[in-house]
CSV table of C-alpha atoms and ligand atoms in Angstrom, one decimal:
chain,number,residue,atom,x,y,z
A,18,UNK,CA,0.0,0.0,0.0
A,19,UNK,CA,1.2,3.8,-0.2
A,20,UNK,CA,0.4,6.8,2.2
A,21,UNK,CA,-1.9,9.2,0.2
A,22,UNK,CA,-3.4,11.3,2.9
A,23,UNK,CA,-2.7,12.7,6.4
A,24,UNK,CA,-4.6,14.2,8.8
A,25,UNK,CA,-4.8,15.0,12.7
A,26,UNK,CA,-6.8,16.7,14.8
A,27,UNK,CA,-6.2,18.1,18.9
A,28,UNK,CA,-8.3,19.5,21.8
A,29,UNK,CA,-8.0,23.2,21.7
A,30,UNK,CA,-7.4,23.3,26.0
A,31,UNK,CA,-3.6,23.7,26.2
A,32,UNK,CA,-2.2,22.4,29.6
A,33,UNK,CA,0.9,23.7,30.7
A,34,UNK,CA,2.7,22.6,32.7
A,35,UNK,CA,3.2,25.4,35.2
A,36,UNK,CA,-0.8,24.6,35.3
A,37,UNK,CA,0.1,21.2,36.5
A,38,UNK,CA,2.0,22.3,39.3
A,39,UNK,CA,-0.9,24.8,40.4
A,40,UNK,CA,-2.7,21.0,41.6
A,41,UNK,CA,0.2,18.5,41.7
A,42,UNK,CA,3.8,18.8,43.8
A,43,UNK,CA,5.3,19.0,40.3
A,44,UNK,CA,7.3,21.7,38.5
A,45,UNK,CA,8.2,22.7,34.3
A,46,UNK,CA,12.1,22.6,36.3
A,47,UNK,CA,11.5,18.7,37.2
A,48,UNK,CA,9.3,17.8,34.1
A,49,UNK,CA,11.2,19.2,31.2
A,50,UNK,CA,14.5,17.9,31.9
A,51,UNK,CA,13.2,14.4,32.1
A,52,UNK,CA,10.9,14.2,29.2
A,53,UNK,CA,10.7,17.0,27.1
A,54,UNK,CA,7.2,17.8,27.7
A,55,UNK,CA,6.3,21.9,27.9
A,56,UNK,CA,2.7,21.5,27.3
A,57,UNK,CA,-0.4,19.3,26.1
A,58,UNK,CA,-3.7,19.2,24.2
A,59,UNK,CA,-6.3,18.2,26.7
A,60,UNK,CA,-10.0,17.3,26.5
A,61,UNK,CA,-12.2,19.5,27.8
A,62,UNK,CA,-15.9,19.8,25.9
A,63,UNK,CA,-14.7,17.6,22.8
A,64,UNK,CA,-15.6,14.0,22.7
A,65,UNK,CA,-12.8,12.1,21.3
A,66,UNK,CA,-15.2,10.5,18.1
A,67,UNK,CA,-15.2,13.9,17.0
A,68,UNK,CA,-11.4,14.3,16.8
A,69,UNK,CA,-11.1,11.3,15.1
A,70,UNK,CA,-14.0,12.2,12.7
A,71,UNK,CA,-11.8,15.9,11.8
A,72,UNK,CA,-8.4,14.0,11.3
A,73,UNK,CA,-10.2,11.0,8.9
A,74,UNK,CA,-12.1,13.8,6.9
A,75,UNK,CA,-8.5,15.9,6.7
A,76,UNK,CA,-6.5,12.8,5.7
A,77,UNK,CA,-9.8,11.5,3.3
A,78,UNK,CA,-9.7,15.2,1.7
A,79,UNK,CA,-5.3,15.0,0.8
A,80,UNK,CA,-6.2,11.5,-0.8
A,81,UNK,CA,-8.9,12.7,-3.1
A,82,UNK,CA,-11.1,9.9,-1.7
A,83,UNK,CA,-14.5,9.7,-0.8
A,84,UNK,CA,-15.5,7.9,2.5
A,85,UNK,CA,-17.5,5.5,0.3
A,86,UNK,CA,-14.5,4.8,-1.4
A,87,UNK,CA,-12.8,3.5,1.5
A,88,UNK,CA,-13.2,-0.7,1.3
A,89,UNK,CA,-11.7,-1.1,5.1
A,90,UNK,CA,-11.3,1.2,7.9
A,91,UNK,CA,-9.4,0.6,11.5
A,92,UNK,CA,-9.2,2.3,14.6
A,93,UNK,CA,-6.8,2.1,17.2
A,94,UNK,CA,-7.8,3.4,20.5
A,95,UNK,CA,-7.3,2.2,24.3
A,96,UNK,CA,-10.3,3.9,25.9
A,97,UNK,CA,-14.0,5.7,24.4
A,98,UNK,CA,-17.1,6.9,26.3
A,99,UNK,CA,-18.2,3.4,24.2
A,100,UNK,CA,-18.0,0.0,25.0
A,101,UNK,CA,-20.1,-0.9,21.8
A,102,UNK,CA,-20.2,-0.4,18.9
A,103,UNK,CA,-16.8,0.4,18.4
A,104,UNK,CA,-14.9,3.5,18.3
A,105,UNK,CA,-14.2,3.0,14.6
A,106,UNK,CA,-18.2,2.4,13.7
A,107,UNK,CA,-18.7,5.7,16.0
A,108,UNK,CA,-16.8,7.9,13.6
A,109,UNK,CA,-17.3,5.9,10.8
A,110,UNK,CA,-20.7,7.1,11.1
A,111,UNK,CA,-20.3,10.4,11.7
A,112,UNK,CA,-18.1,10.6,8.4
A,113,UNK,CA,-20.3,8.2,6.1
A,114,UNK,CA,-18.2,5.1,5.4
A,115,UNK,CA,-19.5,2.2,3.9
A,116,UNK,CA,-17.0,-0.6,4.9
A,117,UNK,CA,-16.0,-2.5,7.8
A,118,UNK,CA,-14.9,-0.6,10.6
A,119,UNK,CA,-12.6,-2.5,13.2
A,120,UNK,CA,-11.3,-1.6,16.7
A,121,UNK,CA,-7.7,-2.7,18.0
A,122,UNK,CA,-6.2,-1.8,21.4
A,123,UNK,CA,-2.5,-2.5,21.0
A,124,UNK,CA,-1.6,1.0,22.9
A,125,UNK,CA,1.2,3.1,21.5
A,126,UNK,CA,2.4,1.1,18.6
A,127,UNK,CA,-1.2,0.9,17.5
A,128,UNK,CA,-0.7,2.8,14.5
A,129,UNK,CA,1.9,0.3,13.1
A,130,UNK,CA,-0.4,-2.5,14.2
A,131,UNK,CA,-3.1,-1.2,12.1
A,132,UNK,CA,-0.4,-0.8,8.8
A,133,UNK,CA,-0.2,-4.5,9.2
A,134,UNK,CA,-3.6,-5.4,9.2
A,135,UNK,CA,-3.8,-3.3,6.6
A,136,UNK,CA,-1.1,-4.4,4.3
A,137,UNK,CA,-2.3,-8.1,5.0
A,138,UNK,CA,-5.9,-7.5,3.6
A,139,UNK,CA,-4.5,-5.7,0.8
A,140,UNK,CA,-1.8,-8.6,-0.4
A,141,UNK,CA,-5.1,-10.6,0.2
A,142,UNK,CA,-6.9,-8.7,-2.2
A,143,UNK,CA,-9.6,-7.9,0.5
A,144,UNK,CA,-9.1,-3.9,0.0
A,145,UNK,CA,-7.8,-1.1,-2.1
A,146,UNK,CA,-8.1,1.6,0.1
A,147,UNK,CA,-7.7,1.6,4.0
A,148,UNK,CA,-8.4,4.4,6.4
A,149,UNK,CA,-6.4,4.3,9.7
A,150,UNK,CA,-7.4,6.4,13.0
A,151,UNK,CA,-5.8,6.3,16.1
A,152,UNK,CA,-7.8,8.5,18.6
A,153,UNK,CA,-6.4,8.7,22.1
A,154,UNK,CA,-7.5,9.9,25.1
A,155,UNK,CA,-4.7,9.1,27.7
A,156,UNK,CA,-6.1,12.0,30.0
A,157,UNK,CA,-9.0,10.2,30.8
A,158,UNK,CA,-7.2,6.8,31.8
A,159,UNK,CA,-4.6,8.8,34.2
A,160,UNK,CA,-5.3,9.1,37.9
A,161,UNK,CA,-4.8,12.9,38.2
A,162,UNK,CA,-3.2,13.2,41.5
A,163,UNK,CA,-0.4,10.7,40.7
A,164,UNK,CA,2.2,13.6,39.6
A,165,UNK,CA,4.7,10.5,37.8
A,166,UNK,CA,2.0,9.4,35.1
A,167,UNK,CA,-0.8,12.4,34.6
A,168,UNK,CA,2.0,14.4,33.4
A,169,UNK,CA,3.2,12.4,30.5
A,170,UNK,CA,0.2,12.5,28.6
A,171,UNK,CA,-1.8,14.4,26.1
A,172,UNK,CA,-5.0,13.6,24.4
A,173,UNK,CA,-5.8,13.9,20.2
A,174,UNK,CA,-6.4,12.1,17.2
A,175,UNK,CA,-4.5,11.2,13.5
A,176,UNK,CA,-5.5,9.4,10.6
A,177,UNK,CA,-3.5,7.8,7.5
A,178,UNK,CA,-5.5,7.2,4.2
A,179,UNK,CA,-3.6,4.1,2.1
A,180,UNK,CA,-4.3,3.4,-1.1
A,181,UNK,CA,-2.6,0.7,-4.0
A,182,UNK,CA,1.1,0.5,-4.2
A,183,UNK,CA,4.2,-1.4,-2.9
A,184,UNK,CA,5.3,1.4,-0.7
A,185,UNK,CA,5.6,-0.3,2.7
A,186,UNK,CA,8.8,-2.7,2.4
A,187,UNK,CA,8.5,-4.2,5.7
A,188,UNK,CA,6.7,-4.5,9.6
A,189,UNK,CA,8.4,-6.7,12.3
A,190,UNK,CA,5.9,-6.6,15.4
A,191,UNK,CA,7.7,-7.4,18.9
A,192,UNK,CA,6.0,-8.7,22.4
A,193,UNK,CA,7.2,-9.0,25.7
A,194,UNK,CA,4.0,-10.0,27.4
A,195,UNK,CA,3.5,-8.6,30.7
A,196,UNK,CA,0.5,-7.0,32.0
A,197,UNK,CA,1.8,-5.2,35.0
A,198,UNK,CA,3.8,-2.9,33.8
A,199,UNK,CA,1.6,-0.6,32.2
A,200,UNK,CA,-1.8,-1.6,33.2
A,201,UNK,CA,-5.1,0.2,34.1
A,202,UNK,CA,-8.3,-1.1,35.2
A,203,UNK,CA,-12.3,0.0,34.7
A,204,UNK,CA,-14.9,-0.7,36.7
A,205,UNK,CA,-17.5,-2.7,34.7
A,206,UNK,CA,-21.5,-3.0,35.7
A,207,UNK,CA,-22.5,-4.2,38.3
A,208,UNK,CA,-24.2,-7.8,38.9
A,209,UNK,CA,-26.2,-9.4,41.1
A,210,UNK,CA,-23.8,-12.4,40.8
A,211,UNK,CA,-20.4,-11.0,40.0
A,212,UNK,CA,-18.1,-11.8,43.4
A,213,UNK,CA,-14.5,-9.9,41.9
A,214,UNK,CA,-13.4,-6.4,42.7
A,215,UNK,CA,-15.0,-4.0,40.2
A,216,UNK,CA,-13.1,-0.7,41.1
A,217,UNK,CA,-11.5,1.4,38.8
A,218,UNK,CA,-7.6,1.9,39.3
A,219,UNK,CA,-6.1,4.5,37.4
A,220,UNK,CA,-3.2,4.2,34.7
A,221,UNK,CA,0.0,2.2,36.4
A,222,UNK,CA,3.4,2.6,34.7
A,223,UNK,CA,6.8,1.1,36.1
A,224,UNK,CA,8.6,4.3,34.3
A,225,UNK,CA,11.7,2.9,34.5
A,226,UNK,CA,10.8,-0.8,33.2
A,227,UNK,CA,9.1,0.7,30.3
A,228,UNK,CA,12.0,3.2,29.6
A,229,UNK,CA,14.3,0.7,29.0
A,230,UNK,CA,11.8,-2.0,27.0
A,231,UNK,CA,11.5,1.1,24.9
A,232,UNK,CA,14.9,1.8,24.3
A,233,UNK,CA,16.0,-1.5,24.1
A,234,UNK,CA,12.8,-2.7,21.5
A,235,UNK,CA,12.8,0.0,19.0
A,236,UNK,CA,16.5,-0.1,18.0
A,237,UNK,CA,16.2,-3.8,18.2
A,238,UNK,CA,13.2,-3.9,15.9
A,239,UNK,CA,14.7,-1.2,13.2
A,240,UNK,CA,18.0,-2.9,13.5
A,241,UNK,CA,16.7,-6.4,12.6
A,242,UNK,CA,14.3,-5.2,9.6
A,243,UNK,CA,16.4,-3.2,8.1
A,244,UNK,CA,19.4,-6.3,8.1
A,245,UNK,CA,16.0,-7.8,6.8
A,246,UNK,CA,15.4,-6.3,4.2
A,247,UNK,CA,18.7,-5.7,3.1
A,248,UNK,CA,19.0,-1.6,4.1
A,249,UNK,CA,21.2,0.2,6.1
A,250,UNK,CA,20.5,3.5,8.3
A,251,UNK,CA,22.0,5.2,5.4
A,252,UNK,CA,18.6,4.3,3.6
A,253,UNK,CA,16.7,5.7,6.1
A,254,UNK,CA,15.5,9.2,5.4
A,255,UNK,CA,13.1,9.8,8.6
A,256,UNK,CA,12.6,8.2,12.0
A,257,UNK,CA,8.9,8.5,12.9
A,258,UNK,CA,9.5,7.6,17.0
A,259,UNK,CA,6.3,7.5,18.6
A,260,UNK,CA,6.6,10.6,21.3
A,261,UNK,CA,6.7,9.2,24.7
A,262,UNK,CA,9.8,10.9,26.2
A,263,UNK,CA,12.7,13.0,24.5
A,264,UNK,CA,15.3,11.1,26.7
A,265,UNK,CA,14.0,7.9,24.6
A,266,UNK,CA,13.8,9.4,21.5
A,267,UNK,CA,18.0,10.5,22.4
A,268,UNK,CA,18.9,7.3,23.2
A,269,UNK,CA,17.5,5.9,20.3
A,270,UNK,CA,19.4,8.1,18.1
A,271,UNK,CA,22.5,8.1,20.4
A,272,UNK,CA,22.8,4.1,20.1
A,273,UNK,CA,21.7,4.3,16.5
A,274,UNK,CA,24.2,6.9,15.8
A,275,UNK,CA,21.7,8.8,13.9
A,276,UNK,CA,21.6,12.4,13.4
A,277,UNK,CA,19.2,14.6,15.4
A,278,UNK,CA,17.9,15.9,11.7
A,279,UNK,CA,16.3,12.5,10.9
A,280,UNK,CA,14.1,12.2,14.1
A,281,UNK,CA,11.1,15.0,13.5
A,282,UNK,CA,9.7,15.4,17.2
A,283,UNK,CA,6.3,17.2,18.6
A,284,UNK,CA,6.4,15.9,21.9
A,285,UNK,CA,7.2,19.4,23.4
A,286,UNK,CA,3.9,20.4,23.0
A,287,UNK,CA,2.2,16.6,22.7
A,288,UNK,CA,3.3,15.0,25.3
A,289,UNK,CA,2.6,11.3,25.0
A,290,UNK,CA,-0.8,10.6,22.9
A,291,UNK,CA,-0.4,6.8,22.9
A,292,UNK,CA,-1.3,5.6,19.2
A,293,UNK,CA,-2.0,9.3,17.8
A,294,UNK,CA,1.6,10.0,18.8
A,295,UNK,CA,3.1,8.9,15.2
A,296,UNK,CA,0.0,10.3,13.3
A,297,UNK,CA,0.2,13.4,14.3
A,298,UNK,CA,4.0,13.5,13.9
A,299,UNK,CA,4.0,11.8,10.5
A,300,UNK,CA,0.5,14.7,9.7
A,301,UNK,CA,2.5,18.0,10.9
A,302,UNK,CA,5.9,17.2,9.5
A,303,UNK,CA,3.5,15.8,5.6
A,304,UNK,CA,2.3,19.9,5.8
A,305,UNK,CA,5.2,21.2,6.4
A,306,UNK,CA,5.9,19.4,3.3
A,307,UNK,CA,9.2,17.7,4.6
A,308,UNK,CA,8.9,14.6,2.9
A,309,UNK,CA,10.0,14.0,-0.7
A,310,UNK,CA,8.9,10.9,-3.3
A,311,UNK,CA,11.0,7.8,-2.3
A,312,UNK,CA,12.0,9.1,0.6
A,313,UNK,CA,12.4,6.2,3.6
A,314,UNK,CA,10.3,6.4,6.7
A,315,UNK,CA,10.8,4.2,10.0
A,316,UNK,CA,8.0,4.3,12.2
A,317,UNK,CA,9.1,2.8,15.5
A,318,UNK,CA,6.7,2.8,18.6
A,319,UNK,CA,6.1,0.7,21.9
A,320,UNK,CA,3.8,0.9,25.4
A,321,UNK,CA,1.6,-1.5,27.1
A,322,UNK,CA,1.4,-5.0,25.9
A,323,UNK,CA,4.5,-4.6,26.6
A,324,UNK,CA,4.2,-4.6,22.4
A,325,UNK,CA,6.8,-2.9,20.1
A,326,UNK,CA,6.6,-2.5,16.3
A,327,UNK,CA,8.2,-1.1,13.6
A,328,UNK,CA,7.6,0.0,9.9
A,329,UNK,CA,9.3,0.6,7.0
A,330,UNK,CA,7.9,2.7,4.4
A,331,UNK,CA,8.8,4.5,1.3
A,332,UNK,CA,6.8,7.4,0.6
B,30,UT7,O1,4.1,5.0,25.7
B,30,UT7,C1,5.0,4.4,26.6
B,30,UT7,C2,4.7,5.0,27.9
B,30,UT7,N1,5.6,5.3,28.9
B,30,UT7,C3,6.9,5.9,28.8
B,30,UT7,O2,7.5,6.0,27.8
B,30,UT7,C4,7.5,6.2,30.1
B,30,UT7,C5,8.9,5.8,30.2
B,30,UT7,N2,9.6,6.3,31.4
B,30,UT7,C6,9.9,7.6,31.7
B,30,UT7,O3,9.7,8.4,30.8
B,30,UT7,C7,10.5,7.9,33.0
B,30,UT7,O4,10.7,6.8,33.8
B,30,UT7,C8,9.6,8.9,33.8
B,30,UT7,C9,9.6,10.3,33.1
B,30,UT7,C10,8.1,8.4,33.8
B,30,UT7,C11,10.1,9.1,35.2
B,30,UT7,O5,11.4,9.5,35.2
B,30,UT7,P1,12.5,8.8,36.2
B,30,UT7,O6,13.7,9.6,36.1
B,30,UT7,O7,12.4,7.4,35.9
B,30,UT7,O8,11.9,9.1,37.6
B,30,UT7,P2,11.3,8.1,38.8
B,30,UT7,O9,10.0,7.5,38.4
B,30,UT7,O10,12.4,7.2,39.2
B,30,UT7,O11,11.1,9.1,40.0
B,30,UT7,C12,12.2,9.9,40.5
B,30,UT7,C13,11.6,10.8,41.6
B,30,UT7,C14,10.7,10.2,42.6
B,30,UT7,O12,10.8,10.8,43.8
B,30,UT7,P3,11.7,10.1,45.0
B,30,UT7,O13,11.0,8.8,45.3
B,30,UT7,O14,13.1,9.9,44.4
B,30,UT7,O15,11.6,11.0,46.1
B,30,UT7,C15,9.3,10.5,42.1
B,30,UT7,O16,8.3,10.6,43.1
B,30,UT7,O17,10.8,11.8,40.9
B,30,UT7,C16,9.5,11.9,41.5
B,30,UT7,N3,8.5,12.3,40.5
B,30,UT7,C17,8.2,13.6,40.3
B,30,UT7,N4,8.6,14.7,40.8
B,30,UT7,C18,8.1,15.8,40.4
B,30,UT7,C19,7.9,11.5,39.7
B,30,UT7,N5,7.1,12.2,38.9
B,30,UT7,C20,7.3,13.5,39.2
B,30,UT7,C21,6.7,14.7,38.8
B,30,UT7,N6,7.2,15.9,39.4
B,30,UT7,N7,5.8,14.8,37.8
């Protein structure tokens, strides 16, 4: 398949985070130095459907593609108002597709996740053209008086629009399974017969663990595809990092032994919008019209799961 349209959309509340430290025993002195993070989008009165909806119909409108056009579409999201239908029927509705609309929850990489699917159904002959969302909404998963998670995050929405081609060379998906590093837990309803604990427990993160799975996955994973597929870093003409942390995106380049102009990064005024993270990336750096025909792109992302993934893809 080839990339033929980007789009991404964000809450218009911008948190900083002096505004953080206003509530939480925080401060922009401890928070910057450690991740990079100035500021973030934030829900306020937006529901996150309608993000999703703007980005698909800004990526739908670069492709020259109609909604009905698109055969397949798939959303990656962790958490919606909606427990059914999902997310991706949600906006798919509000938009007016026609086709299949599918939900994954694969966290951060989720984006790459969905290129896979994607690319698989196309080899298959299943579809033409895919639409991918990722909409995110970290800020309502974070316990907001834990000061070392609630300040990572930042809520918004992209969307990739795929049509024919032989553009994506390659996608190595990595797992670790391990469900208490990064967990979070919802309170379902209840039942006159259900005997469990129901209560909610806000997002959990083992910073350090997942710092170094990150580190450690993401040059692993672009290492071993491009050996792969027979390239070298030389070939590569982007990084697309999903925006966690800039000390993980440094150490990523730093082992790599890339320069700092091949890694485009957001997360300054982002912070960490789990699978929207390389969307929006990939959407501001497209209209700023920084990437060129045959150029090579790396997505490389990881989070919860623990999962890891990486993409190869010329544009
Ligand atoms: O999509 C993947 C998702 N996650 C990630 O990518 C996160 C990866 N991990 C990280 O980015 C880093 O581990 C963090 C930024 C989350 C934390 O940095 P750290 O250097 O690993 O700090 P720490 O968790 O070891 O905490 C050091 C200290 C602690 O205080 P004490 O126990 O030493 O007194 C924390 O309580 O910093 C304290 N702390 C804070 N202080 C001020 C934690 N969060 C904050 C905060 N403001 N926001």
């Amino acid at each position: 398949m080839k990339i033929i349209g980007t789009g991404s959309a964000l809450p218009k509340k911008v948190v900083t985070n002096d505004m953080l430290s206003e509530f939480l025993d925080t401060s922009d002195e401890w928070i910057v130095p450690r991740t990079g993070i100035r500021s973030r989008h934030i829900i306020t009165d937006e529901k996150i459907e309608d993000l999703g909806a703007k980005a698909a119909l800004s990526a739908l409108e670069m492709s020259g593609l109609k909604p009905e056009e698109i055969d397949y579409c798939i959303c990656s999201n962790v958490v919606s108002e909606y427990v059914t239908p999902g997310l991706g029927c949600v906006i798919g509705a509000k938009i007016g597709l026609k086709c299949p609309c599918v939900d994954i929850n694969c966290a951060c990489p989720g984006f790459i996740y969905a290129l896979d699917i994607a690319e698989t159904h196309y080899l298959a002959g299943k579809a033409k053209n895919v639409l991918i969302i990722c909409a995110e909404q970290p800020s309502r998963m974070c316990d907001w008086s834990d000061r070392s998670t609630c300040v990572l995050f930042g809520d918004g929405a992209g969307a990739v629009v795929l049509g024919p081609g032989e553009n994506i060379k390659g996608i190595k998906l990595h797992s670790q399974l391990d469900s208490n590093t990064i967990w979070e837990r919802q309170s379902l309803m209840p039942t006159p017969y259900y005997l469990g604990d129901n209560s909610a427990v806000g997002l959990q993160m083992k910073g350090r663990e997942v710092f170094k799975f990150a580190v450690t996955a993401s040059t692993t994973d672009v290492e071993d595809l491009l050996e792969e597929l027979g390239m070298t870093k030389n070939d590569v003409s982007w990084y697309i990092v999903h925006q966690a942390n800039l000390r993980i995106i440094d150490a990523i380049k730093q082992y790599m032994g890339e320069p700092d102009s091949k890694f485009p990064v957001n997360i300054s005024d982002h912070g960490n919008s789990s699978s929207a993270s390389c969307t929006i990336l990939l959407d501001e750096f497209n209209r700023k019209g920084c990437f060129k025909e045959h150029d090579v792109l790396v997505f490389s992302a990881f989070g919860a799961g623990l999962l890891s993934a990486v993409a190869v893809v010329e544009w």
